[in-house]
Amino acid sequence: MIHFILNEKEISTALPPGMLLLDFIRYHQHLMGTKIGCREGDCGACTVLVGELKNNELHYSSMTCCLMPLGNAHHKHIITVEGINMEGLNPIQLAMSDEGATQCGFCTPGFVVSLAGFCLSRKEATIENAIAAVDGNICRCTGYKSIERAAGKIVQLLKNKNGEEPAEFVAGKKILPSWLASIKEKLQNISTKTDGISQDGNKTAGFLGGGTDLYVQKHDELKYAPIRFLFNRPELNGITRQGNKCVIGAAATVTDLQESPIMQEYFPRLQQYMKHVSSTPIRNMATIAGNFINASPIGDFTIFFLALNANLVFRDGKTKRELPLRKLYKGYKQLDKRADEYLERISFELPGENSKFNFEKVSKRTWLDIATVNTAFAITMNGDKISDAGISAGGVAPIPMYLHKTSGFIQGKKLTEELINEAVDMAQTEISPISDARGSEEYKRFLLGQLIKAHFIELFPGIKFEKILFE
Ligand SMILES: Cc1cc2nc3c(=O)[nH]c(=O)nc-3n(C[C@H](O)[C@H](O)[C@H](O)COP(=O)(O)OP(=O)(O)OC[C@H]3O[C@@H](n4cnc5c(N)ncnc54)[C@H](O)[C@@H]3O)c2cc1C
Ligand code: FES
Ligand code: FES
C-alpha cells in the first residue's frame, strides 16, 4: 500500500507504485487543475508541492508530477492547485489575475503552485527568490513581466515572516488555507503506517531514484514494472563531512547538494553552477546517483565529480564494492556495474587550502538546457607548480570523460600561458566528439579548448587573458 496525504485527504492505495502521480491525480482523483503539457519535466504545467518532515520540520518542494511515480509520494504531503483554493481567489491567484499574468491560463496552475511553494519555503522573501521559484514554469502567452509583477506582490505578503514555521504563517495570514497548519501532525501519523511498498522484495526489479531520467524515456512501461524505490530511503540520503571527506548519500538530490553547507563552504561558486542545471522542480527530484548511472555523456554531476576523483560504494544486498567514478564508464551506456548492484554513496576528498575547482557548461540555451559541452577542473598548487590536476569533459565522447592524458601532462609542471595552450592541444588528442543536433565536431572541439582556458582564467586571474585566448 502507498499512504500519503493529497491536499487535505488521506490516501491509501494499492494501485501500481510505478504509476505516475500525474495520472493518479487527474484520472483517479479527478483533479484536473494539474495540467499535462510536455510530460517530460520541461514546462511545469503539472507542478505539485511535495511536503515531508525533515528533523521534525515541514519542508515543501515543487516537483513535476509527470515524472514522479506514486511510490515516491509514499508518506508525503502532495498539494495540487485545487488544494490551495480558498473562498474566492487566494492572494496568490489574485496577484496573478490583478497583474494580467494569465491569458489562455494553461500554465497558470503550475505558476500558482510554484509561487505557493515559495510562500511555504524557508527562503528569504525576496523578488529574486520568488522569480527563481518559477524557473521551471513556461508560459507561451504573457511574456513573463506580468508574472514577475505578481511575484513582487506575493513577496510583499511575506514581509513579516521572520522565523515562523512557513505553513503556520501562511495559514495564519490567510495566504493559503488554514488546514495547512495541521499537516505536520497528519504527516507524523501517516509515517506510522509501515505496510508500504516493498523495497527489496524483487531482486530483479530495476532501481529508481527521482525518475527524471527514466520516466522521460518509458513512463508507460514503468507503470506495471517491478521497481526498487531508492528516493526516500533514509540510509541513502544526507550529505556529511567525515574527516577530510564529503560523503553524499546516492539518493541526495541536486537541491540537497545546492543547499549543503559543506558544499557551499568548499565550492563558493556552487550556486552559479547550479542555476544552469535544469530547473527548481527537476533539481528537487534529480538524484546524484541517477546522474551517474544514466551514463549520459553530458551529465553535469558526472562531469563535476569526475574531476574531483569521487569514489563510489555499490551494494547488492549482501556485499559491498568500491569503485572510483573514473573507472565506471566502459563504453556508451556501458558501466562497470552489475544489474543487482545499487549505488549507496559517493565520497570525495574536500579541496585543501591550495586547491581550486571550477565547472563550465555551454548549452544551446543559457537556461533550462542540457550541455553541448561541459567540463570541470580540480587543481592543487605547490607554489607556482601544479602538484595535482583533474580535468573532465562531457559532450566530447560516447562517455563522460576524465581527460587522463591532459590531467597527467600538466601535473608537476610550472603554470604558464604556454602550458595552458599545450594542455588544450593535448585534450584534442583524447576526445572524439561527433556532429549532432547540439553542434558540429569542430565546434565541440573548439568549445572544449575555450572552456579549458576559461578554467584557468577563472581560477588564476593573474594570467594574461589575451595570450591564452588568441594563441
Ligand atoms: C527537464 C529536465 C532537465 C534536465 N536537465 C539536466 C541538466 O541540466 N543536467 C543534467 O545533468 N541532467 C539533466 N537532466 C537529466 C536528469 O534529471 C538527471 O540525470 C538526474 O540526475 C537523474 O536522476 P534521477 O534520480 O531522476 O534518475 P532516475 O530516472 O531515477 O534514474 C536514472 C538511472 O539511474 C539508475 N539509478 C538511480 N539511482 C540509482 C542508484 N542509487 N543505484 C543504481 N542505479 C540508480 C536508474 O535505475 C536509472 O537507470 C534533466 C532532466 C529533465 C527531465
Ligand atoms: S507536463 Fe510539462 S513538466 Fe510535466
Ligand atoms: S497564459 Fe497561456 S501559456 Fe501561460
mmCIF file of C-alpha atoms in Angstrom, residues 59-322:
data_model
loop_
_atom_site.group_PDB
_atom_site.id
_atom_site.type_symbol
_atom_site.label_atom_id
_atom_site.label_comp_id
_atom_site.label_asym_id
_atom_site.label_seq_id
_atom_site.Cartn_x
_atom_site.Cartn_y
_atom_site.Cartn_z
ATOM 1 C CA HIS A 59 9.602 21.180 4.121
ATOM 2 C CA TYR A 60 7.893 21.661 0.765
ATOM 3 C CA SER A 61 9.492 21.264 -2.665
ATOM 4 C CA SER A 62 7.964 21.796 -6.094
ATOM 5 C CA MET A 63 8.067 18.732 -8.359
ATOM 6 C CA THR A 64 6.770 17.910 -11.824
ATOM 7 C CA CYS A 65 4.361 15.030 -11.216
ATOM 8 C CA CYS A 66 4.575 13.941 -14.877
ATOM 9 C CA LEU A 67 7.896 12.318 -13.872
ATOM 10 C CA MET A 68 7.001 11.296 -10.322
ATOM 11 C CA PRO A 69 5.813 7.770 -9.572
ATOM 12 C CA LEU A 70 3.166 7.162 -6.936
ATOM 13 C CA GLY A 71 5.797 5.187 -4.994
ATOM 14 C CA ASN A 72 7.828 8.354 -4.412
ATOM 15 C CA ALA A 73 4.754 10.034 -2.842
ATOM 16 C CA HIS A 74 4.683 7.471 -0.004
ATOM 17 C CA HIS A 75 4.468 9.191 3.424
ATOM 18 C CA LYS A 76 4.460 12.648 1.767
ATOM 19 C CA HIS A 77 2.005 15.535 1.557
ATOM 20 C CA ILE A 78 1.029 16.411 -2.011
ATOM 21 C CA ILE A 79 -0.565 19.787 -2.749
ATOM 22 C CA THR A 80 -2.299 20.422 -6.061
ATOM 23 C CA VAL A 81 -3.751 23.708 -7.274
ATOM 24 C CA GLU A 82 -7.212 22.673 -6.030
ATOM 25 C CA GLY A 83 -5.769 22.212 -2.540
ATOM 26 C CA ILE A 84 -4.833 25.870 -2.215
ATOM 27 C CA ASN A 85 -8.228 27.200 -3.280
ATOM 28 C CA MET A 86 -9.935 29.377 -0.693
ATOM 29 C CA GLU A 87 -13.143 31.373 -0.525
ATOM 30 C CA GLY A 88 -12.826 33.408 -3.746
ATOM 31 C CA LEU A 89 -9.309 33.770 -5.166
ATOM 32 C CA ASN A 90 -6.437 33.282 -2.739
ATOM 33 C CA PRO A 91 -3.908 36.179 -2.598
ATOM 34 C CA ILE A 92 -1.525 34.364 -4.990
ATOM 35 C CA GLN A 93 -4.251 33.802 -7.573
ATOM 36 C CA LEU A 94 -5.440 37.382 -7.041
ATOM 37 C CA ALA A 95 -1.939 38.788 -7.677
ATOM 38 C CA MET A 96 -1.726 36.779 -10.936
ATOM 39 C CA SER A 97 -5.159 37.993 -12.002
ATOM 40 C CA ASP A 98 -4.623 41.650 -10.979
ATOM 41 C CA GLU A 99 -1.326 41.832 -12.858
ATOM 42 C CA GLY A 100 -2.728 40.275 -16.051
ATOM 43 C CA ALA A 101 -0.314 37.379 -15.527
ATOM 44 C CA THR A 102 -2.648 34.863 -17.136
ATOM 45 C CA GLN A 103 -4.051 34.715 -20.646
ATOM 46 C CA CYS A 104 -5.007 31.280 -22.021
ATOM 47 C CA GLY A 105 -4.487 30.023 -18.455
ATOM 48 C CA PHE A 106 -2.945 26.670 -19.321
ATOM 49 C CA CYS A 107 0.302 27.345 -17.456
ATOM 50 C CA THR A 108 -1.333 29.290 -14.614
ATOM 51 C CA PRO A 109 -1.991 26.409 -12.158
ATOM 52 C CA GLY A 110 1.707 25.487 -12.400
ATOM 53 C CA PHE A 111 2.815 29.076 -11.706
ATOM 54 C CA VAL A 112 0.353 29.426 -8.800
ATOM 55 C CA VAL A 113 1.549 26.157 -7.239
ATOM 56 C CA SER A 114 5.231 27.137 -7.622
ATOM 57 C CA LEU A 115 4.531 30.525 -6.016
ATOM 58 C CA ALA A 116 2.621 28.788 -3.201
ATOM 59 C CA GLY A 117 5.762 26.664 -2.774
ATOM 60 C CA PHE A 118 7.796 29.847 -2.440
ATOM 61 C CA CYS A 119 5.393 31.044 0.308
ATOM 62 C CA LEU A 120 5.801 27.690 2.083
ATOM 63 C CA SER A 121 9.600 27.674 1.798
ATOM 64 C CA ARG A 122 12.133 28.856 4.329
ATOM 65 C CA LYS A 123 13.794 31.053 1.707
ATOM 66 C CA GLU A 124 14.132 34.771 2.296
ATOM 67 C CA ALA A 125 11.161 36.722 0.912
ATOM 68 C CA THR A 126 12.926 38.477 -1.976
ATOM 69 C CA ILE A 127 11.819 39.075 -5.538
ATOM 70 C CA GLU A 128 14.879 37.110 -6.774
ATOM 71 C CA ASN A 129 13.812 34.056 -4.758
ATOM 72 C CA ALA A 130 10.181 34.402 -5.883
ATOM 73 C CA ILE A 131 11.239 34.516 -9.547
ATOM 74 C CA ALA A 132 13.646 31.613 -9.015
ATOM 75 C CA ALA A 133 10.707 29.566 -7.672
ATOM 76 C CA VAL A 134 9.011 29.701 -11.113
ATOM 77 C CA ASP A 135 12.158 28.887 -13.120
ATOM 78 C CA GLY A 136 10.604 25.567 -14.198
ATOM 79 C CA ASN A 137 7.336 27.095 -15.418
ATOM 80 C CA ILE A 138 6.946 28.094 -19.041
ATOM 81 C CA CYS A 139 4.254 30.448 -20.316
ATOM 82 C CA ARG A 140 3.632 30.878 -24.040
ATOM 83 C CA CYS A 141 1.338 33.906 -23.721
ATOM 84 C CA THR A 142 2.223 36.549 -21.163
ATOM 85 C CA GLY A 143 5.860 37.452 -21.795
ATOM 86 C CA TYR A 144 6.709 36.969 -18.085
ATOM 87 C CA LYS A 145 6.824 40.634 -16.976
ATOM 88 C CA SER A 146 3.279 40.455 -15.615
ATOM 89 C CA ILE A 147 4.176 37.209 -13.823
ATOM 90 C CA GLU A 148 7.208 38.932 -12.283
ATOM 91 C CA ARG A 149 4.971 41.774 -11.066
ATOM 92 C CA ALA A 150 2.622 39.221 -9.480
ATOM 93 C CA ALA A 151 5.639 37.575 -7.821
ATOM 94 C CA GLY A 152 6.594 41.014 -6.435
ATOM 95 C CA LYS A 153 3.137 41.373 -4.847
ATOM 96 C CA ILE A 154 3.475 37.948 -3.246
ATOM 97 C CA VAL A 155 6.843 38.911 -1.754
ATOM 98 C CA GLN A 156 5.074 41.817 -0.029
ATOM 99 C CA LEU A 157 2.616 39.377 1.590
ATOM 100 C CA LEU A 158 5.530 37.578 3.245
ATOM 101 C CA LYS A 159 7.200 40.694 4.650
ATOM 102 C CA ASN A 160 6.790 39.804 8.322
ATOM 103 C CA LYS A 161 7.522 36.089 8.013
ATOM 104 C CA ASN A 162 10.736 36.167 10.090
ATOM 105 C CA GLY A 163 11.487 32.754 11.623
ATOM 106 C CA GLU A 164 7.906 31.491 11.865
ATOM 107 C CA GLU A 165 7.061 27.973 10.601
ATOM 108 C CA PRO A 166 6.022 28.838 6.990
ATOM 109 C CA ALA A 167 2.905 26.606 6.926
ATOM 110 C CA GLU A 168 1.622 28.219 10.131
ATOM 111 C CA PHE A 169 2.492 31.723 8.885
ATOM 112 C CA VAL A 170 0.665 31.413 5.538
ATOM 113 C CA ALA A 171 -2.325 29.726 7.201
ATOM 114 C CA GLY A 172 -2.476 32.426 9.912
ATOM 115 C CA LYS A 173 -2.212 35.267 7.353
ATOM 116 C CA LYS A 174 -4.855 33.635 5.130
ATOM 117 C CA ILE A 175 -2.422 33.472 2.201
ATOM 118 C CA LEU A 176 -3.094 29.744 1.920
ATOM 119 C CA PRO A 177 -5.827 27.563 3.527
ATOM 120 C CA SER A 178 -5.923 27.195 7.311
ATOM 121 C CA TRP A 179 -5.767 23.365 7.214
ATOM 122 C CA LEU A 180 -2.060 23.641 6.300
ATOM 123 C CA ALA A 181 -1.341 24.327 9.960
ATOM 124 C CA SER A 182 -2.382 20.757 10.873
ATOM 125 C CA ILE A 183 -0.396 18.907 8.186
ATOM 126 C CA LYS A 184 2.681 18.363 10.303
ATOM 127 C CA GLU A 185 0.714 16.248 12.775
ATOM 128 C CA LYS A 186 -1.009 14.350 9.968
ATOM 129 C CA LEU A 187 2.354 13.524 8.397
ATOM 130 C CA GLN A 188 3.648 12.261 11.748
ATOM 131 C CA ASN A 189 0.632 9.944 11.957
ATOM 132 C CA ILE A 190 0.896 8.675 8.407
ATOM 133 C CA SER A 191 4.574 7.817 8.843
ATOM 134 C CA THR A 192 3.494 5.128 11.348
ATOM 135 C CA LYS A 193 1.729 3.213 8.532
ATOM 136 C CA THR A 194 4.502 0.801 7.704
ATOM 137 C CA ASP A 195 2.755 -1.556 5.274
ATOM 138 C CA GLY A 196 4.388 0.485 2.498
ATOM 139 C CA ILE A 197 5.901 -0.521 -0.798
ATOM 140 C CA SER A 198 8.362 -3.368 -0.594
ATOM 141 C CA GLN A 199 11.929 -2.143 -1.040
ATOM 142 C CA ASP A 200 13.882 -5.316 -1.610
ATOM 143 C CA GLY A 201 11.289 -7.977 -2.432
ATOM 144 C CA ASN A 202 12.099 -8.412 -6.103
ATOM 145 C CA LYS A 203 15.815 -8.719 -6.708
ATOM 146 C CA THR A 204 15.395 -8.445 -10.472
ATOM 147 C CA ALA A 205 13.489 -5.152 -10.247
ATOM 148 C CA GLY A 206 15.130 -2.012 -11.602
ATOM 149 C CA PHE A 207 16.272 0.822 -9.364
ATOM 150 C CA LEU A 208 14.604 4.206 -9.359
ATOM 151 C CA GLY A 209 15.792 7.492 -7.872
ATOM 152 C CA GLY A 210 13.871 10.665 -8.676
ATOM 153 C CA GLY A 211 12.578 9.324 -12.002
ATOM 154 C CA THR A 212 13.603 12.395 -14.039
ATOM 155 C CA ASP A 213 15.554 10.294 -16.475
ATOM 156 C CA LEU A 214 13.629 7.001 -16.553
ATOM 157 C CA TYR A 215 10.113 8.476 -16.759
ATOM 158 C CA VAL A 216 11.042 10.681 -19.726
ATOM 159 C CA GLN A 217 12.066 7.556 -21.606
ATOM 160 C CA LYS A 218 9.454 4.963 -20.614
ATOM 161 C CA HIS A 219 6.589 6.163 -18.457
ATOM 162 C CA ASP A 220 4.071 3.661 -19.877
ATOM 163 C CA GLU A 221 6.402 0.707 -19.428
ATOM 164 C CA LEU A 222 7.209 1.631 -15.833
ATOM 165 C CA LYS A 223 3.581 1.687 -14.677
ATOM 166 C CA TYR A 224 3.482 -2.063 -14.063
ATOM 167 C CA ALA A 225 7.225 -2.711 -13.893
ATOM 168 C CA PRO A 226 8.755 -4.107 -10.698
ATOM 169 C CA ILE A 227 10.692 -1.200 -9.197
ATOM 170 C CA ARG A 228 13.027 -0.803 -6.243
ATOM 171 C CA PHE A 229 12.365 2.714 -4.948
ATOM 172 C CA LEU A 230 15.501 4.389 -3.568
ATOM 173 C CA PHE A 231 14.460 8.049 -3.389
ATOM 174 C CA ASN A 232 13.096 8.043 0.164
ATOM 175 C CA ARG A 233 15.457 5.564 1.782
ATOM 176 C CA PRO A 234 16.985 7.374 4.778
ATOM 177 C CA GLU A 235 20.315 5.495 4.583
ATOM 178 C CA LEU A 236 20.785 6.738 1.005
ATOM 179 C CA ASN A 237 20.148 10.361 1.896
ATOM 180 C CA GLY A 238 22.188 13.078 3.596
ATOM 181 C CA ILE A 239 25.452 14.892 2.899
ATOM 182 C CA THR A 240 28.012 14.712 5.714
ATOM 183 C CA ARG A 241 31.628 15.500 6.397
ATOM 184 C CA GLN A 242 33.811 12.633 7.608
ATOM 185 C CA GLY A 243 37.312 13.904 8.363
ATOM 186 C CA ASN A 244 38.604 15.499 5.153
ATOM 187 C CA LYS A 245 35.990 13.701 3.068
ATOM 188 C CA CYS A 246 32.492 14.649 1.978
ATOM 189 C CA VAL A 247 30.078 11.700 1.894
ATOM 190 C CA ILE A 248 26.944 12.003 -0.222
ATOM 191 C CA GLY A 249 24.046 9.546 0.009
ATOM 192 C CA ALA A 250 23.302 8.311 -3.503
ATOM 193 C CA ALA A 251 19.670 9.482 -3.303
ATOM 194 C CA ALA A 252 20.675 13.022 -2.343
ATOM 195 C CA THR A 253 19.171 15.397 -4.878
ATOM 196 C CA VAL A 254 20.741 18.248 -6.779
ATOM 197 C CA THR A 255 18.878 20.613 -4.415
ATOM 198 C CA ASP A 256 20.365 18.790 -1.407
ATOM 199 C CA LEU A 257 23.799 19.388 -2.910
ATOM 200 C CA GLN A 258 22.961 23.031 -3.615
ATOM 201 C CA GLU A 259 21.754 23.599 -0.047
ATOM 202 C CA SER A 260 24.513 21.632 1.702
ATOM 203 C CA PRO A 261 26.574 23.921 3.979
ATOM 204 C CA ILE A 262 29.619 21.687 3.318
ATOM 205 C CA MET A 263 29.321 22.047 -0.443
ATOM 206 C CA GLN A 264 28.704 25.781 -0.125
ATOM 207 C CA GLU A 265 31.807 26.188 2.024
ATOM 208 C CA TYR A 266 34.155 24.324 -0.325
ATOM 209 C CA PHE A 267 32.624 25.390 -3.645
ATOM 210 C CA PRO A 268 31.966 29.138 -3.407
ATOM 211 C CA ARG A 269 30.600 29.316 -6.977
ATOM 212 C CA LEU A 270 28.226 26.368 -6.431
ATOM 213 C CA GLN A 271 25.035 28.436 -6.842
ATOM 214 C CA GLN A 272 26.307 29.814 -10.136
ATOM 215 C CA TYR A 273 26.897 26.280 -11.475
ATOM 216 C CA MET A 274 23.521 25.039 -10.210
ATOM 217 C CA LYS A 275 21.492 27.755 -11.900
ATOM 218 C CA HIS A 276 22.493 26.191 -15.217
ATOM 219 C CA VAL A 277 21.322 22.702 -14.243
ATOM 220 C CA SER A 278 17.683 22.065 -15.234
ATOM 221 C CA SER A 279 15.036 23.870 -13.130
ATOM 222 C CA THR A 280 13.981 24.011 -9.470
ATOM 223 C CA PRO A 281 11.369 21.172 -9.694
ATOM 224 C CA ILE A 282 13.795 18.891 -11.564
ATOM 225 C CA ARG A 283 16.648 19.712 -9.171
ATOM 226 C CA ASN A 284 14.268 18.798 -6.307
ATOM 227 C CA MET A 285 13.815 15.317 -7.790
ATOM 228 C CA ALA A 286 17.039 14.506 -9.660
ATOM 229 C CA THR A 287 19.458 12.387 -7.645
ATOM 230 C CA ILE A 288 23.228 12.406 -7.990
ATOM 231 C CA ALA A 289 23.242 8.602 -8.382
ATOM 232 C CA GLY A 290 20.709 8.869 -11.218
ATOM 233 C CA ASN A 291 23.025 11.325 -12.946
ATOM 234 C CA PHE A 292 25.966 8.885 -12.705
ATOM 235 C CA ILE A 293 24.072 5.707 -13.592
ATOM 236 C CA ASN A 294 22.129 7.048 -16.571
ATOM 237 C CA ALA A 295 25.644 7.442 -18.031
ATOM 238 C CA SER A 296 24.746 10.409 -20.199
ATOM 239 C CA PRO A 297 27.967 11.714 -21.795
ATOM 240 C CA ILE A 298 26.902 15.218 -20.698
ATOM 241 C CA GLY A 299 25.588 14.554 -17.149
ATOM 242 C CA ASP A 300 26.563 17.693 -15.231
ATOM 243 C CA PHE A 301 27.264 15.960 -11.912
ATOM 244 C CA THR A 302 29.131 13.110 -13.525
ATOM 245 C CA ILE A 303 31.488 15.683 -15.020
ATOM 246 C CA PHE A 304 31.651 17.625 -11.715
ATOM 247 C CA PHE A 305 32.613 14.548 -9.671
ATOM 248 C CA LEU A 306 34.953 13.005 -12.268
ATOM 249 C CA ALA A 307 37.278 15.980 -11.814
ATOM 250 C CA LEU A 308 37.071 15.531 -8.022
ATOM 251 C CA ASN A 309 38.024 11.841 -8.300
ATOM 252 C CA ALA A 310 34.914 10.687 -6.423
ATOM 253 C CA ASN A 311 34.745 7.176 -5.036
ATOM 254 C CA LEU A 312 31.584 5.050 -5.248
ATOM 255 C CA VAL A 313 30.193 2.400 -2.913
ATOM 256 C CA PHE A 314 27.896 -0.182 -4.529
ATOM 257 C CA ARG A 315 25.813 -2.780 -2.675
ATOM 258 C CA ASP A 316 23.846 -5.793 -3.822
ATOM 259 C CA GLY A 317 22.166 -6.560 -0.501
ATOM 260 C CA LYS A 318 24.966 -8.882 0.639
ATOM 261 C CA THR A 319 28.277 -7.459 -0.477
ATOM 262 C CA LYS A 320 29.788 -4.027 -0.814
ATOM 263 C CA ARG A 321 32.130 -2.901 -3.595
ATOM 264 C CA GLU A 322 34.118 0.294 -4.001
#
